[in-house]
């Protein structure tokens, strides 16, 4: 009578393959959870700092462009005088100061 030894080996091999797949899945899941909990907050903080840096740089460049224009004191402040030349009213120019 012939006993099938190969079928036992195949079953054992399939069992090992299934265990290996489950182990790899668990390892990947654990790694993902670790990255999500430990590394992502750091990456998000770095991203926020970079965004703030880019925003600050853009604002500074815009201000530099405006400052390079020939803006005088009369452009910034509107001065009202009476008939005798006395200053009666000073008002900031809202359009210029918004820049």
PDB file of C-alpha atoms in Angstrom:
ATOM      1  CA  UNK A   1       0.000   0.000   0.000  1.00  0.00           C
ATOM      2  CA  UNK A   2       1.233   3.441  -0.918  1.00  0.00           C
ATOM      3  CA  UNK A   3       1.119   6.240   1.704  1.00  0.00           C
ATOM      4  CA  UNK A   4       1.016   9.765   0.399  1.00  0.00           C
ATOM      5  CA  UNK A   5       3.819  11.573   2.176  1.00  0.00           C
ATOM      6  CA  UNK A   6       3.768  14.429  -0.245  1.00  0.00           C
ATOM      7  CA  UNK A   7       0.326  15.555   0.784  1.00  0.00           C
ATOM      8  CA  UNK A   8       1.490  15.948   4.389  1.00  0.00           C
ATOM      9  CA  UNK A   9       4.438  17.976   3.193  1.00  0.00           C
ATOM     10  CA  UNK A  10       2.185  20.150   1.057  1.00  0.00           C
ATOM     11  CA  UNK A  11      -0.145  20.749   3.972  1.00  0.00           C
ATOM     12  CA  UNK A  12       2.794  21.621   6.209  1.00  0.00           C
ATOM     13  CA  UNK A  13       4.188  23.954   3.539  1.00  0.00           C
ATOM     14  CA  UNK A  14       0.789  25.663   3.090  1.00  0.00           C
ATOM     15  CA  UNK A  15       0.523  26.034   6.852  1.00  0.00           C
ATOM     16  CA  UNK A  16       3.960  27.724   6.931  1.00  0.00           C
ATOM     17  CA  UNK A  17       3.011  30.025   4.073  1.00  0.00           C
ATOM     18  CA  UNK A  18      -0.222  31.048   5.815  1.00  0.00           C
ATOM     19  CA  UNK A  19       1.649  31.704   9.037  1.00  0.00           C
ATOM     20  CA  UNK A  20       4.234  33.771   7.171  1.00  0.00           C
ATOM     21  CA  UNK A  21       1.521  35.830   5.473  1.00  0.00           C
ATOM     22  CA  UNK A  22      -0.247  36.440   8.792  1.00  0.00           C
ATOM     23  CA  UNK A  23       3.051  37.398  10.440  1.00  0.00           C
ATOM     24  CA  UNK A  24       3.897  39.842   7.634  1.00  0.00           C
ATOM     25  CA  UNK A  25       0.406  41.355   7.796  1.00  0.00           C
ATOM     26  CA  UNK A  26       0.673  41.833  11.553  1.00  0.00           C
ATOM     27  CA  UNK A  27       4.155  43.348  11.175  1.00  0.00           C
ATOM     28  CA  UNK A  28       2.960  45.804   8.522  1.00  0.00           C
ATOM     29  CA  UNK A  29      -0.077  46.743  10.600  1.00  0.00           C
ATOM     30  CA  UNK A  30       2.034  47.311  13.705  1.00  0.00           C
ATOM     31  CA  UNK A  31       4.528  49.395  11.728  1.00  0.00           C
ATOM     32  CA  UNK A  32       1.741  51.520  10.260  1.00  0.00           C
ATOM     33  CA  UNK A  33       0.210  52.131  13.686  1.00  0.00           C
ATOM     34  CA  UNK A  34       3.628  53.087  15.092  1.00  0.00           C
ATOM     35  CA  UNK A  35       4.283  55.508  12.254  1.00  0.00           C
ATOM     36  CA  UNK A  36       0.815  56.996  12.582  1.00  0.00           C
ATOM     37  CA  UNK A  37       1.120  57.529  16.343  1.00  0.00           C
ATOM     38  CA  UNK A  38       4.769  58.522  16.728  1.00  0.00           C
ATOM     39  CA  UNK A  39       6.067  59.994  13.500  1.00  0.00           C
ATOM     40  CA  UNK A  40       3.040  61.737  11.954  1.00  0.00           C
ATOM     41  CA  UNK A  41       2.705  64.433  14.661  1.00  0.00           C
ATOM     42  CA  UNK A  42       6.338  65.359  14.066  1.00  0.00           C
ATOM     43  CA  UNK A  43       5.843  65.460  10.305  1.00  0.00           C
ATOM     44  CA  UNK A  44       2.726  67.615  10.737  1.00  0.00           C
ATOM     45  CA  UNK A  45       4.591  70.028  13.016  1.00  0.00           C
ATOM     46  CA  UNK A  46       7.380  70.342  10.464  1.00  0.00           C
ATOM     47  CA  UNK A  47       4.789  70.954   7.730  1.00  0.00           C
ATOM     48  CA  UNK A  48       3.120  73.686   9.767  1.00  0.00           C
ATOM     49  CA  UNK A  49       6.472  75.373  10.392  1.00  0.00           C
ATOM     50  CA  UNK A  50       7.311  75.234   6.686  1.00  0.00           C
ATOM     51  CA  UNK A  51       3.916  76.720   5.788  1.00  0.00           C
ATOM     52  CA  UNK A  52       4.426  79.507   8.322  1.00  0.00           C
ATOM     53  CA  UNK A  53       7.915  80.155   6.936  1.00  0.00           C
ATOM     54  CA  UNK A  54       6.614  80.363   3.363  1.00  0.00           C
ATOM     55  CA  UNK A  55       3.801  82.684   4.445  1.00  0.00           C
ATOM     56  CA  UNK A  56       6.178  84.947   6.346  1.00  0.00           C
ATOM     57  CA  UNK A  57       8.548  85.065   3.393  1.00  0.00           C
ATOM     58  CA  UNK A  58       5.712  85.992   1.006  1.00  0.00           C
ATOM     59  CA  UNK A  59       4.503  88.751   3.333  1.00  0.00           C
ATOM     60  CA  UNK A  60       8.029  90.111   3.740  1.00  0.00           C
ATOM     61  CA  UNK A  61       8.536  90.173  -0.028  1.00  0.00           C
ATOM     62  CA  UNK A  62       5.228  92.006  -0.505  1.00  0.00           C
ATOM     63  CA  UNK A  63       6.116  94.548   2.164  1.00  0.00           C
ATOM     64  CA  UNK A  64       9.547  95.035   0.595  1.00  0.00           C
ATOM     65  CA  UNK A  65       7.952  95.751  -2.769  1.00  0.00           C
ATOM     66  CA  UNK A  66       5.599  98.315  -1.229  1.00  0.00           C
ATOM     67  CA  UNK A  67       8.363  99.938   0.818  1.00  0.00           C
ATOM     68  CA  UNK A  68      10.592 100.242  -2.239  1.00  0.00           C
ATOM     69  CA  UNK A  69       7.953 102.452  -3.847  1.00  0.00           C
ATOM     70  CA  UNK A  70       8.353 106.146  -3.221  1.00  0.00           C
ATOM     71  CA  UNK A  71       5.910 106.573  -0.352  1.00  0.00           C
ATOM     72  CA  UNK A  72       6.006 109.901   1.412  1.00  0.00           C
ATOM     73  CA  UNK A  73       4.511 111.016   4.702  1.00  0.00           C
ATOM     74  CA  UNK A  74       1.748 112.798   2.819  1.00  0.00           C
ATOM     75  CA  UNK A  75       0.756 109.465   1.243  1.00  0.00           C
ATOM     76  CA  UNK A  76       0.361 107.881   4.675  1.00  0.00           C
ATOM     77  CA  UNK A  77      -1.284 110.740   6.596  1.00  0.00           C
ATOM     78  CA  UNK A  78      -3.914 113.187   5.349  1.00  0.00           C
ATOM     79  CA  UNK A  79      -3.456 116.546   7.088  1.00  0.00           C
ATOM     80  CA  UNK A  80      -6.264 119.121   7.183  1.00  0.00           C
ATOM     81  CA  UNK A  81      -5.422 122.743   7.955  1.00  0.00           C
ATOM     82  CA  UNK A  82      -7.577 125.775   8.631  1.00  0.00           C
ATOM     83  CA  UNK A  83      -7.276 129.138   6.845  1.00  0.00           C
ATOM     84  CA  UNK A  84      -4.444 130.215   9.135  1.00  0.00           C
ATOM     85  CA  UNK A  85      -2.347 127.092   8.416  1.00  0.00           C
ATOM     86  CA  UNK A  86      -2.952 125.414  11.766  1.00  0.00           C
ATOM     87  CA  UNK A  87      -3.347 121.646  11.695  1.00  0.00           C
ATOM     88  CA  UNK A  88      -6.913 120.793  12.612  1.00  0.00           C
ATOM     89  CA  UNK A  89      -7.163 117.165  11.605  1.00  0.00           C
ATOM     90  CA  UNK A  90      -4.829 114.254  10.803  1.00  0.00           C
ATOM     91  CA  UNK A  91      -6.104 110.992   9.346  1.00  0.00           C
ATOM     92  CA  UNK A  92      -4.283 107.844   8.277  1.00  0.00           C
ATOM     93  CA  UNK A  93      -4.766 106.839   4.674  1.00  0.00           C
ATOM     94  CA  UNK A  94      -6.597 103.520   5.038  1.00  0.00           C
ATOM     95  CA  UNK A  95      -5.707 102.232   1.577  1.00  0.00           C
ATOM     96  CA  UNK A  96      -1.966 102.684   2.092  1.00  0.00           C
ATOM     97  CA  UNK A  97      -1.925 101.357   5.649  1.00  0.00           C
ATOM     98  CA  UNK A  98      -3.749  98.183   4.579  1.00  0.00           C
ATOM     99  CA  UNK A  99      -0.693  97.219   2.596  1.00  0.00           C
TER     100      UNK A  99
END
